[in-house]
PDB file of C-alpha atoms in Angstrom:
ATOM      1  CA  MET A   1       7.951 -10.888  10.794  1.00 44.00           C
ATOM      2  CA  ARG A   2       7.352 -14.297   9.982  1.00 41.00           C
ATOM      3  CA  ARG A   3       8.218 -14.844   6.456  1.00 42.00           C
ATOM      4  CA  VAL A   4       5.949 -18.074   5.347  1.00 42.00           C
ATOM      5  CA  ARG A   5       7.426 -20.330   1.834  1.00 40.00           C
ATOM      6  CA  PRO A   6       4.552 -20.434  -1.283  1.00 42.00           C
ATOM      7  CA  GLY A   7       2.216 -23.694  -1.245  1.00 42.00           C
ATOM      8  CA  THR A   8       3.210 -23.149   2.782  1.00 40.00           C
ATOM      9  CA  THR A   9      -0.002 -22.653   5.172  1.00 41.00           C
ATOM     10  CA  SER A  10       0.467 -20.923   7.806  1.00 41.00           C
ATOM     11  CA  ARG A  11      -0.252 -22.234  11.505  1.00 41.00           C
ATOM     12  CA  GLY A  12      -3.382 -24.187  12.112  1.00 42.00           C
ATOM     13  CA  GLY A  13      -4.360 -23.766   8.145  1.00 42.00           C
ATOM     14  CA  ALA A  14      -5.458 -20.834   5.564  1.00 43.00           C
ATOM     15  CA  GLY A  15      -7.632 -17.822   7.226  1.00 43.00           C
ATOM     16  CA  SER A  16      -6.869 -18.859  11.010  1.00 42.00           C
ATOM     17  CA  ARG A  17      -4.835 -15.946  12.034  1.00 43.00           C
ATOM     18  CA  ALA A  18      -5.780 -14.916  15.504  1.00 49.00           C
ATOM     19  CA  ALA A  19      -7.019 -10.998  15.224  1.00 50.00           C
ATOM     20  CA  GLY A  20      -3.349  -8.826  15.307  1.00 49.00           C
ATOM     21  CA  GLU A  21      -1.843 -11.913  13.858  1.00 48.00           C
ATOM     22  CA  GLU A  22       0.178 -10.894  10.312  1.00 48.00           C
ATOM     23  CA  ARG A  23       0.874 -12.922   7.763  1.00 46.00           C
ATOM     24  CA  GLY A  24       4.012 -13.963   6.480  1.00 49.00           C
ATOM     25  CA  LEU A  25       5.061 -13.162   2.857  1.00 45.00           C
ATOM     26  CA  THR A  26       5.356 -15.193   0.254  1.00 45.00           C
ATOM     27  CA  SER A  27       6.020 -14.300  -2.510  1.00 43.00           C
ATOM     28  CA  VAL A  28       5.061 -16.309  -6.758  1.00 42.00           C
ATOM     29  CA  ALA A  29       8.999 -18.275  -8.790  1.00 43.00           C
ATOM     30  CA  THR A  30       9.840 -16.254 -11.611  1.00 44.00           C
ATOM     31  CA  GLY A  31      10.916 -20.215 -12.855  1.00 42.00           C
ATOM     32  CA  ASP A  32      15.092 -18.030 -12.994  1.00 47.00           C
ATOM     33  CA  GLY A  33      15.880 -20.466 -10.202  1.00 46.00           C
ATOM     34  CA  VAL A  34      14.244 -23.347 -11.236  1.00 43.00           C
ATOM     35  CA  ALA A  35      17.367 -26.627 -10.472  1.00 45.00           C
ATOM     36  CA  GLY A  36      16.500 -29.715 -11.212  1.00 47.00           C
ATOM     37  CA  GLY A  37      12.641 -28.983 -11.085  1.00 45.00           C
ATOM     38  CA  GLU A  38      14.072 -27.289  -7.612  1.00 45.00           C
ATOM     39  CA  SER A  39      12.933 -24.065  -6.527  1.00 51.00           C
ATOM     40  CA  VAL A  40      16.078 -22.036  -5.075  1.00 59.00           C
ATOM     41  CA  ASP A  41      15.043 -19.528  -2.861  1.00 72.00           C
ATOM     42  CA  LEU A  42      17.790 -17.678  -1.677  1.00 83.00           C
ATOM     43  CA  PRO A  43      17.388 -14.259  -0.206  1.00 90.00           C
ATOM     44  CA  ARG A  44      19.303 -11.633  -1.734  1.00 94.00           C
ATOM     45  CA  LEU A  45      20.471  -8.169  -0.765  1.00 94.00           C
ATOM     46  CA  TRP A  46      18.325  -4.958  -1.687  1.00 96.00           C
ATOM     47  CA  HIS A  47      19.662  -0.979  -1.404  1.00 94.00           C
ATOM     48  CA  ILE A  48      15.945   0.113  -0.282  1.00 95.00           C
ATOM     49  CA  THR A  49      15.657   4.259  -0.529  1.00 95.00           C
ATOM     50  CA  LEU A  50      12.263   5.622   1.226  1.00 96.00           C
ATOM     51  CA  SER A  51      11.561   9.321   1.283  1.00 97.00           C
ATOM     52  CA  VAL A  52       9.010  10.273   4.281  1.00 98.00           C
ATOM     53  CA  SER A  53       7.476  13.411   4.434  1.00 98.00           C
ATOM     54  CA  GLY A  54       5.030  15.665   6.167  1.00 97.00           C
ATOM     55  CA  GLU A  55       4.020  18.855   8.602  1.00 97.00           C
ATOM     56  CA  GLN A  56       7.344  20.178  10.628  1.00 97.00           C
ATOM     57  CA  ALA A  57       8.848  18.803  13.465  1.00 97.00           C
ATOM     58  CA  PRO A  58      11.236  19.814  15.452  1.00 97.00           C
ATOM     59  CA  LEU A  59      14.608  19.256  14.352  1.00 96.00           C
ATOM     60  CA  LYS A  60      16.114  17.745  18.275  1.00 96.00           C
ATOM     61  CA  GLU A  61      12.582  15.200  18.365  1.00 96.00           C
ATOM     62  CA  VAL A  62      13.040  14.169  14.067  1.00 96.00           C
ATOM     63  CA  ARG A  63      17.065  13.575  14.807  1.00 95.00           C
ATOM     64  CA  ARG A  64      15.767  11.634  18.472  1.00 96.00           C
ATOM     65  CA  ALA A  65      13.614   9.694  16.742  1.00 95.00           C
ATOM     66  CA  LEU A  66      15.874   8.530  13.739  1.00 94.00           C
ATOM     67  CA  GLU A  67      18.412   7.894  16.216  1.00 93.00           C
ATOM     68  CA  GLN A  68      16.278   5.781  17.671  1.00 93.00           C
ATOM     69  CA  LEU A  69      15.519   3.698  14.959  1.00 92.00           C
ATOM     70  CA  ALA A  70      18.577   3.483  13.831  1.00 90.00           C
ATOM     71  CA  HIS A  71      19.105   1.696  17.303  1.00 89.00           C
ATOM     72  CA  ASP A  72      15.713  -0.380  16.419  1.00 86.00           C
ATOM     73  CA  HIS A  73      16.936  -1.365  13.054  1.00 80.00           C
ATOM     74  CA  PRO A  74      20.416  -2.586  12.922  1.00 76.00           C
ATOM     75  CA  PHE A  75      20.311  -2.482   9.128  1.00 78.00           C
ATOM     76  CA  LEU A  76      19.937   1.194   8.731  1.00 76.00           C
ATOM     77  CA  LEU A  77      22.990   2.847   6.792  1.00 81.00           C
ATOM     78  CA  THR A  78      22.470   6.937   6.659  1.00 88.00           C
ATOM     79  CA  SER A  79      18.667   9.591   7.907  1.00 90.00           C
ATOM     80  CA  ARG A  80      19.252  12.567   6.536  1.00 93.00           C
ATOM     81  CA  TYR A  81      16.192  15.146   7.250  1.00 95.00           C
ATOM     82  CA  ALA A  82      14.540  17.828   7.645  1.00 96.00           C
ATOM     83  CA  ASP A  83      11.937  19.747  10.293  1.00 96.00           C
ATOM     84  CA  ASP A  84       9.501  18.352   7.097  1.00 97.00           C
ATOM     85  CA  HIS A  85      11.274  15.185   5.595  1.00 97.00           C
ATOM     86  CA  ALA A  86      13.716  12.513   6.012  1.00 96.00           C
ATOM     87  CA  GLU A  87      15.260  10.197   3.676  1.00 95.00           C
ATOM     88  CA  ILE A  88      16.424   6.761   5.393  1.00 94.00           C
ATOM     89  CA  ARG A  89      18.742   4.353   3.059  1.00 93.00           C
ATOM     90  CA  TYR A  90      19.274   0.752   4.055  1.00 92.00           C
ATOM     91  CA  TRP A  91      19.794  -2.968   2.927  1.00 92.00           C
ATOM     92  CA  GLU A  92      17.377  -5.084   3.796  1.00 93.00           C
ATOM     93  CA  GLU A  93      17.597  -9.043   2.624  1.00 94.00           C
ATOM     94  CA  ALA A  94      15.032 -10.576   1.090  1.00 96.00           C
ATOM     95  CA  ARG A  95      14.147 -12.913  -1.507  1.00 96.00           C
ATOM     96  CA  ASP A  96      12.556 -11.209  -3.886  1.00 96.00           C
ATOM     97  CA  LEU A  97      11.936  -7.147  -4.926  1.00 96.00           C
ATOM     98  CA  HIS A  98       8.424  -7.435  -4.004  1.00 97.00           C
ATOM     99  CA  ASP A  99       9.117  -8.761  -0.202  1.00 96.00           C
ATOM    100  CA  ALA A 100      11.739  -6.104  -0.089  1.00 96.00           C
ATOM    101  CA  ALA A 101       9.124  -3.904  -0.888  1.00 97.00           C
ATOM    102  CA  ALA A 102       6.974  -4.725   1.586  1.00 97.00           C
ATOM    103  CA  VAL A 103       8.977  -4.698   4.954  1.00 94.00           C
ATOM    104  CA  ALA A 104      10.534  -1.210   3.700  1.00 95.00           C
ATOM    105  CA  LEU A 105       6.876  -0.273   3.125  1.00 95.00           C
ATOM    106  CA  ARG A 106       6.135  -1.109   6.867  1.00 94.00           C
ATOM    107  CA  LEU A 107       9.100   0.491   8.880  1.00 92.00           C
ATOM    108  CA  TRP A 108       7.715   3.872   8.961  1.00 93.00           C
ATOM    109  CA  GLY A 109       4.916   2.933  10.719  1.00 91.00           C
ATOM    110  CA  GLU A 110       5.775  -0.087  13.109  1.00 91.00           C
ATOM    111  CA  HIS A 111       7.672   1.928  15.142  1.00 92.00           C
ATOM    112  CA  ARG A 112       6.179   5.736  14.426  1.00 92.00           C
ATOM    113  CA  GLN A 113       5.666   4.843  17.608  1.00 91.00           C
ATOM    114  CA  SER A 114       8.113   3.179  19.664  1.00 92.00           C
ATOM    115  CA  ALA A 115      10.753   5.669  18.076  1.00 93.00           C
ATOM    116  CA  GLY A 116       8.746   8.466  18.299  1.00 94.00           C
ATOM    117  CA  LEU A 117       8.421   9.384  14.681  1.00 95.00           C
ATOM    118  CA  PRO A 118       6.526  11.854  13.194  1.00 96.00           C
ATOM    119  CA  PRO A 119       3.485  11.581  11.765  1.00 95.00           C
ATOM    120  CA  TRP A 120       4.740  11.721   8.281  1.00 97.00           C
ATOM    121  CA  GLU A 121       3.943   9.764   5.203  1.00 97.00           C
ATOM    122  CA  ILE A 122       5.874   7.484   3.126  1.00 97.00           C
ATOM    123  CA  VAL A 123       6.568   9.701  -0.348  1.00 98.00           C
ATOM    124  CA  GLY A 124       9.105   7.441  -2.376  1.00 97.00           C
ATOM    125  CA  LEU A 125      10.201   4.102  -2.439  1.00 97.00           C
ATOM    126  CA  GLU A 126      13.675   3.201  -4.409  1.00 96.00           C
ATOM    127  CA  VAL A 127      14.195  -0.617  -3.906  1.00 97.00           C
ATOM    128  CA  ILE A 128      17.160  -1.780  -6.521  1.00 95.00           C
ATOM    129  CA  ASP A 129      19.368  -4.979  -6.042  1.00 95.00           C
ATOM    130  CA  ARG A 130      22.962  -5.013  -4.975  1.00 93.00           C
ATOM    131  CA  ALA A 131      24.596  -5.000  -8.766  1.00 94.00           C
ATOM    132  CA  THR A 132      22.431  -2.145  -9.576  1.00 94.00           C
ATOM    133  CA  TYR A 133      23.556   0.047  -6.585  1.00 91.00           C
ATOM    134  CA  HIS A 134      26.864  -1.117  -7.618  1.00 91.00           C
ATOM    135  CA  GLN A 135      26.872  -0.755 -11.226  1.00 92.00           C
ATOM    136  CA  ARG A 136      25.256   3.506 -10.637  1.00 90.00           C
ATOM    137  CA  ILE A 137      27.935   3.689  -8.034  1.00 88.00           C
ATOM    138  CA  ALA A 138      30.878   2.428 -10.704  1.00 89.00           C
ATOM    139  CA  GLU A 139      29.358   4.576 -13.756  1.00 90.00           C
ATOM    140  CA  GLY A 140      28.721   7.800 -11.117  1.00 86.00           C
ATOM    141  CA  TYR A 141      25.590   8.745 -11.060  1.00 83.00           C
ATOM    142  CA  GLY A 142      24.368   6.797  -8.018  1.00 72.00           C
ATOM    143  CA  PRO A 143      24.056   7.788  -4.888  1.00 67.00           C
ATOM    144  CA  PRO A 144      27.636   8.091  -2.861  1.00 63.00           C
ATOM    145  CA  PRO A 145      27.870   5.547  -0.208  1.00 61.00           C
ATOM    146  CA  ALA A 146      25.961   6.127   2.331  1.00 57.00           C
ATOM    147  CA  SER A 147      29.068   7.834   4.556  1.00 55.00           C
ATOM    148  CA  PRO A 148      29.316   9.293   6.940  1.00 62.00           C
ATOM    149  CA  VAL A 149      26.340   6.526   8.079  1.00 74.00           C
ATOM    150  CA  GLY A 150      24.266   7.757  10.936  1.00 79.00           C
ATOM    151  CA  VAL A 151      22.066  10.125  11.304  1.00 85.00           C
ATOM    152  CA  HIS A 152      22.109  13.477   9.704  1.00 79.00           C
ATOM    153  CA  PRO A 153      20.648  17.035   8.509  1.00 85.00           C
ATOM    154  CA  PHE A 154      20.286  17.812   4.752  1.00 84.00           C
TER     155      PHE A 154
END
């Protein structure tokens, strides 16, 4: 995926995308990162939990598909699965929550065919910044750290 900074245009200007070409993600500056009149647009880490659900599928096929997704998406931390639902947890680098959520919402659909994922729909998404993730862990009410890393049944 190609990302575009706010205020820039894609190749050839607005509206000139070729058929099937994706539009880059942009975000609106919130004013938090303004230093000396210039926007500081540094990527941050976001912890993603993506939940999917649908019709039952053979467990072996679900596991194989999630293992392929982990291979295709190297930042995948852990996946838990059953025959009718799965949860995927990973870290995403993005400028803001909007960009991180947009990428997360596209993950399942973009890899459905290449990884052989079941035709399930996204039923849940949580996107939190790194500080919030670590605060939850320290206070004992967040998800346990992804250990062991990999693909595991519920």
